[in-house]
mmCIF file of C-alpha atoms in Angstrom:
data_model
loop_
_atom_site.group_PDB
_atom_site.id
_atom_site.type_symbol
_atom_site.label_atom_id
_atom_site.label_comp_id
_atom_site.label_asym_id
_atom_site.label_seq_id
_atom_site.Cartn_x
_atom_site.Cartn_y
_atom_site.Cartn_z
ATOM 1 C CA MET A 1 84.508 84.717 102.991
ATOM 2 C CA THR A 2 85.021 86.097 99.328
ATOM 3 C CA GLN A 3 82.829 89.091 100.429
ATOM 4 C CA LEU A 4 85.011 89.885 103.365
ATOM 5 C CA ILE A 5 88.290 89.644 101.132
ATOM 6 C CA ARG A 6 86.727 91.989 98.536
ATOM 7 C CA LEU A 7 85.511 94.392 101.433
ATOM 8 C CA PHE A 8 89.001 94.730 102.819
ATOM 9 C CA PHE A 9 90.477 94.996 99.326
ATOM 10 C CA ASP A 10 87.958 97.673 98.521
ATOM 11 C CA ILE A 11 88.905 99.643 101.672
ATOM 12 C CA CYS A 12 92.626 99.439 100.493
ATOM 13 C CA LEU A 13 91.397 100.998 97.220
ATOM 14 C CA PHE A 14 89.528 103.602 99.080
ATOM 15 C CA ARG A 15 86.225 102.389 97.517
ATOM 16 C CA ARG A 16 84.600 101.615 101.027
ATOM 17 C CA GLY A 17 85.238 102.540 104.655
ATOM 18 C CA PRO A 18 85.172 100.956 108.073
ATOM 19 C CA GLN A 19 81.475 101.824 108.202
ATOM 20 C CA ASP A 20 80.919 99.088 105.784
ATOM 21 C CA VAL A 21 82.523 96.413 108.072
ATOM 22 C CA PRO A 22 80.313 94.257 110.030
ATOM 23 C CA VAL A 23 80.085 94.943 113.735
ATOM 24 C CA SER A 24 81.296 91.424 115.040
ATOM 25 C CA VAL A 25 83.558 90.625 117.761
ATOM 26 C CA TRP A 26 83.888 87.115 116.105
ATOM 27 C CA LEU A 27 85.086 88.649 112.874
ATOM 28 C CA LEU A 28 87.529 90.939 114.925
ATOM 29 C CA ARG A 29 88.973 87.893 116.647
ATOM 30 C CA ALA A 30 89.389 86.147 113.374
ATOM 31 C CA VAL A 31 91.222 88.859 111.603
ATOM 32 C CA LEU A 32 93.275 89.439 114.677
ATOM 33 C CA VAL A 33 94.539 85.877 114.777
ATOM 34 C CA ILE A 34 95.177 85.977 110.833
ATOM 35 C CA TYR A 35 96.939 89.228 111.291
ATOM 36 C CA LEU A 36 99.157 87.883 113.958
ATOM 37 C CA VAL A 37 100.069 84.677 112.204
ATOM 38 C CA LEU A 38 100.720 86.564 108.892
ATOM 39 C CA GLY A 39 102.855 89.259 110.913
ATOM 40 C CA VAL A 40 104.868 86.377 112.568
ATOM 41 C CA ALA A 41 105.416 84.808 109.113
ATOM 42 C CA VAL A 42 106.573 87.933 107.527
ATOM 43 C CA LEU A 43 109.100 88.615 110.359
ATOM 44 C CA SER A 44 110.377 85.128 110.281
ATOM 45 C CA LEU A 45 111.414 85.362 106.598
ATOM 46 C CA ASP A 46 114.512 87.035 107.830
ATOM 47 C CA ASN A 47 115.630 85.267 110.972
ATOM 48 C CA GLY A 48 113.493 82.172 111.045
ATOM 49 C CA LEU A 49 110.645 81.523 113.561
ATOM 50 C CA GLU A 50 111.666 82.901 116.954
ATOM 51 C CA TRP A 51 109.978 84.375 120.061
ATOM 52 C CA ARG A 52 110.922 87.915 119.092
ATOM 53 C CA SER A 53 108.743 87.855 115.946
ATOM 54 C CA ALA A 54 105.630 86.913 117.853
ATOM 55 C CA ALA A 55 106.531 89.486 120.668
ATOM 56 C CA LYS A 56 106.978 92.252 118.015
ATOM 57 C CA VAL A 57 103.501 91.423 116.443
ATOM 58 C CA LEU A 58 101.877 91.243 119.864
ATOM 59 C CA VAL A 59 103.406 94.718 120.691
ATOM 60 C CA ASP A 60 102.248 96.294 117.405
ATOM 61 C CA LEU A 61 98.670 94.765 117.993
ATOM 62 C CA ALA A 62 98.454 96.242 121.448
ATOM 63 C CA LEU A 63 99.855 99.626 120.064
ATOM 64 C CA LEU A 64 97.400 99.531 117.151
ATOM 65 C CA ALA A 65 94.443 98.785 119.408
ATOM 66 C CA GLY A 66 95.554 101.498 121.895
ATOM 67 C CA ILE A 67 95.875 104.259 119.404
ATOM 68 C CA THR A 68 92.634 103.150 117.814
ATOM 69 C CA TRP A 69 90.811 103.331 121.186
ATOM 70 C CA GLY A 70 92.430 106.440 122.097
ATOM 71 C CA THR A 71 91.704 108.410 118.944
ATOM 72 C CA LEU A 72 88.141 107.258 118.870
ATOM 73 C CA SER A 73 87.704 108.177 122.644
ATOM 74 C CA TRP A 74 89.000 111.503 121.939
ATOM 75 C CA ARG A 75 86.358 112.137 119.271
ATOM 76 C CA ARG A 76 83.726 110.292 121.430
ATOM 77 C CA HIS A 77 83.329 107.436 118.783
ATOM 78 C CA GLN A 78 84.091 104.462 121.068
ATOM 79 C CA ALA A 79 81.223 102.502 119.608
ATOM 80 C CA ARG A 80 83.195 102.333 116.310
ATOM 81 C CA PHE A 81 85.973 100.534 117.739
ATOM 82 C CA THR A 82 85.192 96.982 116.658
ATOM 83 C CA GLN A 83 84.473 98.068 113.291
ATOM 84 C CA THR A 84 87.562 100.306 112.988
ATOM 85 C CA LEU A 85 89.997 97.913 114.376
ATOM 86 C CA THR A 86 88.614 95.069 112.045
ATOM 87 C CA ALA A 87 88.994 97.337 108.981
ATOM 88 C CA LEU A 88 92.643 98.170 110.128
ATOM 89 C CA LEU A 89 93.481 94.543 110.643
ATOM 90 C CA GLY A 90 91.737 93.247 107.554
ATOM 91 C CA THR A 91 93.484 95.854 105.363
ATOM 92 C CA GLY A 92 96.685 95.116 107.087
ATOM 93 C CA ILE A 93 96.242 91.469 106.173
ATOM 94 C CA VAL A 94 95.764 92.377 102.440
ATOM 95 C CA LEU A 95 98.505 94.504 102.280
ATOM 96 C CA SER A 96 100.850 92.138 104.073
ATOM 97 C CA ILE A 97 100.039 89.368 101.603
ATOM 98 C CA ILE A 98 100.816 91.865 98.837
ATOM 99 C CA ALA A 99 104.188 92.828 100.532
ATOM 100 C CA LEU A 100 105.255 89.236 101.417
ATOM 101 C CA PRO A 101 107.056 88.650 98.074
ATOM 102 C CA VAL A 102 108.771 92.086 98.241
ATOM 103 C CA VAL A 103 109.792 91.450 101.871
ATOM 104 C CA ARG A 104 111.247 88.183 100.734
ATOM 105 C CA TRP A 105 113.190 89.788 97.939
ATOM 106 C CA LEU A 106 114.644 92.424 100.293
ATOM 107 C CA TYR A 107 115.737 89.841 102.573
ATOM 108 C CA LEU A 108 117.515 87.721 99.878
ATOM 109 C CA SER A 109 119.137 90.797 98.349
ATOM 110 C CA SER A 110 120.225 91.880 101.699
ATOM 111 C CA ALA A 111 121.723 88.513 102.370
ATOM 112 C CA ALA A 112 123.506 88.632 99.073
ATOM 113 C CA GLY A 113 125.311 91.788 100.241
ATOM 114 C CA GLY A 114 123.117 94.803 99.175
ATOM 115 C CA VAL A 115 119.700 95.900 99.050
ATOM 116 C CA ASP A 116 117.960 95.869 95.532
ATOM 117 C CA PRO A 117 116.784 99.296 94.793
ATOM 118 C CA ALA A 118 113.720 98.212 92.882
ATOM 119 C CA ALA A 119 112.722 95.994 95.983
ATOM 120 C CA ALA A 120 113.304 98.927 98.118
ATOM 121 C CA MET A 121 111.220 101.347 96.070
ATOM 122 C CA ILE A 122 108.454 98.871 95.785
ATOM 123 C CA TRP A 123 108.560 98.365 99.686
ATOM 124 C CA PHE A 124 108.466 102.157 100.142
ATOM 125 C CA VAL A 125 105.525 102.477 97.754
ATOM 126 C CA LEU A 126 103.679 99.738 99.864
ATOM 127 C CA LEU A 127 104.499 101.570 103.190
ATOM 128 C CA VAL A 128 102.999 104.774 101.720
ATOM 129 C CA TRP A 129 99.916 102.959 100.557
ATOM 130 C CA SER A 130 99.566 101.446 103.924
ATOM 131 C CA LEU A 131 99.747 104.795 105.669
ATOM 132 C CA ALA A 132 97.236 106.134 103.184
ATOM 133 C CA VAL A 133 94.837 103.238 103.754
ATOM 134 C CA MET A 134 95.107 103.751 107.600
ATOM 135 C CA GLY A 135 94.408 107.407 107.069
ATOM 136 C CA HIS A 136 91.360 106.714 105.029
ATOM 137 C CA VAL A 137 90.025 104.376 107.764
ATOM 138 C CA MET A 138 90.687 106.763 110.481
ATOM 139 C CA ARG A 139 89.129 109.757 108.716
ATOM 140 C CA HIS A 140 85.954 107.767 108.153
ATOM 141 C CA ALA A 141 85.900 106.534 111.789
ATOM 142 C CA LEU A 142 86.717 109.951 113.265
ATOM 143 C CA GLN A 143 84.387 111.768 110.864
ATOM 144 C CA GLY A 144 87.165 114.027 110.381
ATOM 145 C CA SER A 145 89.417 115.386 107.395
ATOM 146 C CA TYR A 146 91.925 113.277 105.694
ATOM 147 C CA ALA A 147 94.608 115.114 107.321
ATOM 148 C CA LEU A 148 93.451 114.176 110.691
ATOM 149 C CA GLY A 149 93.351 110.495 109.535
ATOM 150 C CA ALA A 150 96.737 110.785 107.956
ATOM 151 C CA SER A 151 98.063 112.262 111.018
ATOM 152 C CA VAL A 152 96.823 109.482 113.109
ATOM 153 C CA ALA A 153 98.608 106.872 110.615
ATOM 154 C CA VAL A 154 101.799 108.708 110.742
ATOM 155 C CA GLY A 155 101.776 108.901 114.552
ATOM 156 C CA TYR A 156 101.064 105.338 114.797
ATOM 157 C CA LEU A 157 104.051 104.495 112.424
ATOM 158 C CA VAL A 158 106.344 106.773 114.451
ATOM 159 C CA ALA A 159 105.319 105.234 117.698
ATOM 160 C CA GLN A 160 105.413 101.665 116.337
ATOM 161 C CA MET A 161 109.087 102.261 115.098
ATOM 162 C CA THR A 162 110.158 103.889 118.500
ATOM 163 C CA LEU A 163 108.510 101.367 120.610
ATOM 164 C CA LEU A 164 109.810 98.331 118.698
ATOM 165 C CA ASP A 165 113.392 99.930 118.560
ATOM 166 C CA LEU A 166 113.304 100.367 122.297
ATOM 167 C CA LEU A 167 111.917 96.906 123.182
ATOM 168 C CA PHE A 168 113.785 95.034 120.488
ATOM 169 C CA PRO A 169 117.110 96.651 119.874
ATOM 170 C CA GLU A 170 118.994 95.281 116.889
ATOM 171 C CA SER A 171 122.224 93.484 118.002
ATOM 172 C CA GLY A 172 125.538 93.658 116.132
#
């Protein structure tokens, strides 16, 4: 277990890539469940536990899996799907754990009547780091340039924000 955590953390630090992740459907299922639970926990910090949090995370997972499959298929690397998605979910778990106190800080400051600029800046840095890590993973998986991987990461972010906004519009 410690080796897996270290592997995902090393990928977050750009020391290793998705090719270092074991090809294991069991591992993919395990990180998928952890990613889902952690995602619901992060979204529940704001409004408490509700069905929308779980639905948002499920939509995000489906989108991430679809974009990963689509880009790997485009480059004829479908055999790398399990490793790539496991790496994306594993690094997502690491980054979500790091972001958890920042998200809580943002929610608390927002509830107090304003957004703390320091919390917003740290959250923005974590967002950029997350995109950079996804670009790193996709670059290795696609055997392409970093610009290609980063383009996939930015495309995923735009698609995620658009889809979640369409399916779960904010009320009020």
